[in-house]
PDB file of C-alpha atoms in Angstrom:
ATOM      1  CA  MET A  96     -45.121  42.847   2.780  1.00 66.00           C
ATOM      2  CA  LYS A  97     -46.973  40.911   0.110  1.00 72.00           C
ATOM      3  CA  GLN A  98     -45.656  37.417  -0.588  1.00 74.00           C
ATOM      4  CA  PRO A  99     -44.639  36.837  -4.215  1.00 76.00           C
ATOM      5  CA  ARG A 100     -46.921  34.566  -6.182  1.00 82.00           C
ATOM      6  CA  ILE A 101     -45.475  31.150  -6.922  1.00 86.00           C
ATOM      7  CA  PHE A 102     -46.336  29.842 -10.374  1.00 90.00           C
ATOM      8  CA  HIS A 103     -47.029  26.140 -10.780  1.00 92.00           C
ATOM      9  CA  VAL A 104     -45.777  24.775 -14.094  1.00 91.00           C
ATOM     10  CA  LEU A 105     -45.961  21.296 -15.605  1.00 92.00           C
ATOM     11  CA  VAL A 106     -42.858  20.459 -17.662  1.00 91.00           C
ATOM     12  CA  VAL A 107     -43.125  17.550 -20.092  1.00 90.00           C
ATOM     13  CA  VAL A 108     -39.763  16.525 -21.506  1.00 89.00           C
ATOM     14  CA  ASN A 109     -38.098  13.265 -22.515  1.00 85.00           C
ATOM     15  CA  LEU A 110     -34.763  13.359 -20.710  1.00 84.00           C
ATOM     16  CA  ALA A 111     -33.211  10.710 -22.975  1.00 82.00           C
ATOM     17  CA  ALA A 112     -32.292  13.459 -25.470  1.00 81.00           C
ATOM     18  CA  GLU A 113     -29.343  15.700 -24.629  1.00 85.00           C
ATOM     19  CA  ALA A 114     -31.091  18.806 -25.976  1.00 84.00           C
ATOM     20  CA  ASN A 115     -33.980  18.212 -23.571  1.00 83.00           C
ATOM     21  CA  ARG A 116     -31.603  17.828 -20.638  1.00 86.00           C
ATOM     22  CA  ARG A 117     -30.058  21.171 -21.603  1.00 88.00           C
ATOM     23  CA  MET A 118     -33.530  22.702 -21.718  1.00 86.00           C
ATOM     24  CA  LEU A 119     -34.193  21.459 -18.194  1.00 87.00           C
ATOM     25  CA  THR A 120     -30.850  22.931 -17.113  1.00 89.00           C
ATOM     26  CA  GLY A 121     -31.990  26.261 -18.562  1.00 88.00           C
ATOM     27  CA  ILE A 122     -35.204  26.083 -16.549  1.00 86.00           C
ATOM     28  CA  HIS A 123     -33.183  25.431 -13.395  1.00 84.00           C
ATOM     29  CA  GLN A 124     -30.948  28.417 -14.176  1.00 88.00           C
ATOM     30  CA  PHE A 125     -34.053  30.583 -14.668  1.00 85.00           C
ATOM     31  CA  LEU A 126     -35.321  29.501 -11.261  1.00 81.00           C
ATOM     32  CA  GLY A 127     -31.906  30.157  -9.744  1.00 79.00           C
ATOM     33  CA  GLU A 128     -32.211  33.781 -10.861  1.00 83.00           C
ATOM     34  CA  GLY A 129     -35.028  34.219  -8.365  1.00 79.00           C
ATOM     35  CA  HIS A 130     -38.150  33.392 -10.368  1.00 79.00           C
ATOM     36  CA  ASP A 131     -40.824  31.856  -8.194  1.00 83.00           C
ATOM     37  CA  TRP A 132     -41.878  28.628  -9.860  1.00 83.00           C
ATOM     38  CA  ASP A 133     -42.849  25.284  -8.501  1.00 87.00           C
ATOM     39  CA  PHE A 134     -42.736  22.735 -11.281  1.00 86.00           C
ATOM     40  CA  GLU A 135     -43.622  19.135 -11.810  1.00 90.00           C
ATOM     41  CA  LEU A 136     -41.613  17.119 -14.293  1.00 90.00           C
ATOM     42  CA  ILE A 137     -43.062  14.429 -16.524  1.00 91.00           C
ATOM     43  CA  ARG A 138     -40.130  12.608 -18.103  1.00 88.00           C
ATOM     44  CA  ASP A 139     -41.978  10.266 -20.408  1.00 83.00           C
ATOM     45  CA  LYS A 140     -44.760  11.260 -22.815  1.00 80.00           C
ATOM     46  CA  LYS A 141     -46.628   8.030 -22.102  1.00 84.00           C
ATOM     47  CA  ASP A 142     -47.240   9.394 -18.590  1.00 87.00           C
ATOM     48  CA  LEU A 143     -49.056  12.429 -20.002  1.00 87.00           C
ATOM     49  CA  THR A 144     -52.562  11.063 -20.334  1.00 90.00           C
ATOM     50  CA  ALA A 145     -55.695  13.082 -21.020  1.00 92.00           C
ATOM     51  CA  GLU A 146     -56.731  12.553 -17.397  1.00 94.00           C
ATOM     52  CA  ARG A 147     -53.368  13.752 -16.059  1.00 92.00           C
ATOM     53  CA  LEU A 148     -53.406  16.809 -18.310  1.00 93.00           C
ATOM     54  CA  THR A 149     -56.966  17.708 -17.284  1.00 94.00           C
ATOM     55  CA  THR A 150     -56.047  17.409 -13.608  1.00 94.00           C
ATOM     56  CA  ALA A 151     -52.888  19.484 -14.133  1.00 93.00           C
ATOM     57  CA  ALA A 152     -54.930  22.207 -15.833  1.00 93.00           C
ATOM     58  CA  LYS A 153     -56.773  22.757 -12.548  1.00 93.00           C
ATOM     59  CA  GLU A 154     -53.523  22.975 -10.572  1.00 92.00           C
ATOM     60  CA  CYS A 155     -51.050  24.638 -12.933  1.00 93.00           C
ATOM     61  CA  ASP A 156     -50.517  28.124 -14.276  1.00 93.00           C
ATOM     62  CA  GLY A 157     -48.821  26.847 -17.406  1.00 92.00           C
ATOM     63  CA  PHE A 158     -47.227  23.984 -19.308  1.00 92.00           C
ATOM     64  CA  ILE A 159     -43.901  23.574 -21.076  1.00 90.00           C
ATOM     65  CA  VAL A 160     -43.975  20.676 -23.532  1.00 89.00           C
ATOM     66  CA  SER A 161     -41.030  19.455 -25.590  1.00 87.00           C
ATOM     67  CA  GLY A 162     -41.491  17.360 -28.702  1.00 81.00           C
ATOM     68  CA  GLU A 163     -44.467  15.887 -30.473  1.00 81.00           C
ATOM     69  CA  GLU A 164     -47.670  14.787 -28.819  1.00 83.00           C
ATOM     70  CA  PRO A 165     -50.498  12.551 -29.976  1.00 83.00           C
ATOM     71  CA  PRO A 166     -53.230  14.520 -31.806  1.00 84.00           C
ATOM     72  CA  GLU A 167     -55.783  13.945 -29.034  1.00 87.00           C
ATOM     73  CA  ILE A 168     -53.439  15.468 -26.431  1.00 88.00           C
ATOM     74  CA  ARG A 169     -52.730  18.490 -28.691  1.00 85.00           C
ATOM     75  CA  ARG A 170     -56.467  19.080 -29.078  1.00 88.00           C
ATOM     76  CA  LEU A 171     -56.932  18.783 -25.322  1.00 92.00           C
ATOM     77  CA  HIS A 172     -54.237  21.434 -24.747  1.00 88.00           C
ATOM     78  CA  ALA A 173     -56.231  23.805 -26.949  1.00 87.00           C
ATOM     79  CA  ARG A 174     -59.509  23.127 -25.135  1.00 93.00           C
ATOM     80  CA  LEU A 175     -58.045  23.529 -21.640  1.00 93.00           C
ATOM     81  CA  GLY A 176     -56.908  27.094 -22.286  1.00 91.00           C
ATOM     82  CA  VAL A 177     -53.821  26.884 -20.048  1.00 94.00           C
ATOM     83  CA  PRO A 178     -50.849  28.944 -21.302  1.00 93.00           C
ATOM     84  CA  THR A 179     -48.531  26.452 -22.996  1.00 90.00           C
ATOM     85  CA  VAL A 180     -45.098  26.682 -24.568  1.00 88.00           C
ATOM     86  CA  PHE A 181     -44.381  23.993 -27.173  1.00 87.00           C
ATOM     87  CA  ILE A 182     -40.701  23.391 -27.910  1.00 84.00           C
ATOM     88  CA  ASP A 183     -39.411  21.322 -30.843  1.00 75.00           C
ATOM     89  CA  ASN A 184     -42.892  20.533 -32.077  1.00 63.00           C
ATOM     90  CA  PRO A 185     -42.864  20.265 -35.890  1.00 60.00           C
ATOM     91  CA  ASP A 186     -46.636  20.705 -36.159  1.00 59.00           C
ATOM     92  CA  GLU A 187     -48.351  24.064 -36.337  1.00 53.00           C
TER      93      GLU A 187
END
């Protein structure tokens, strides 16, 4: 029997905000329903450097990012080509 593929996802969320904690709870519920994800959590945007994001792009199948990011990080997301979900980002 073929083993299910485990998706590696980088989640970037500031847990100081209640809405973001609820989002993380939703992710945990999703995983509890049997979805095969392995995720890494970055709790503070200052820890998401260009170097860290570039390294994660080689290891991850996708990113979930909550809130605004510096313009240089947004541009890097576009160049890396990794599927990304932006939540609560007021920019286009």
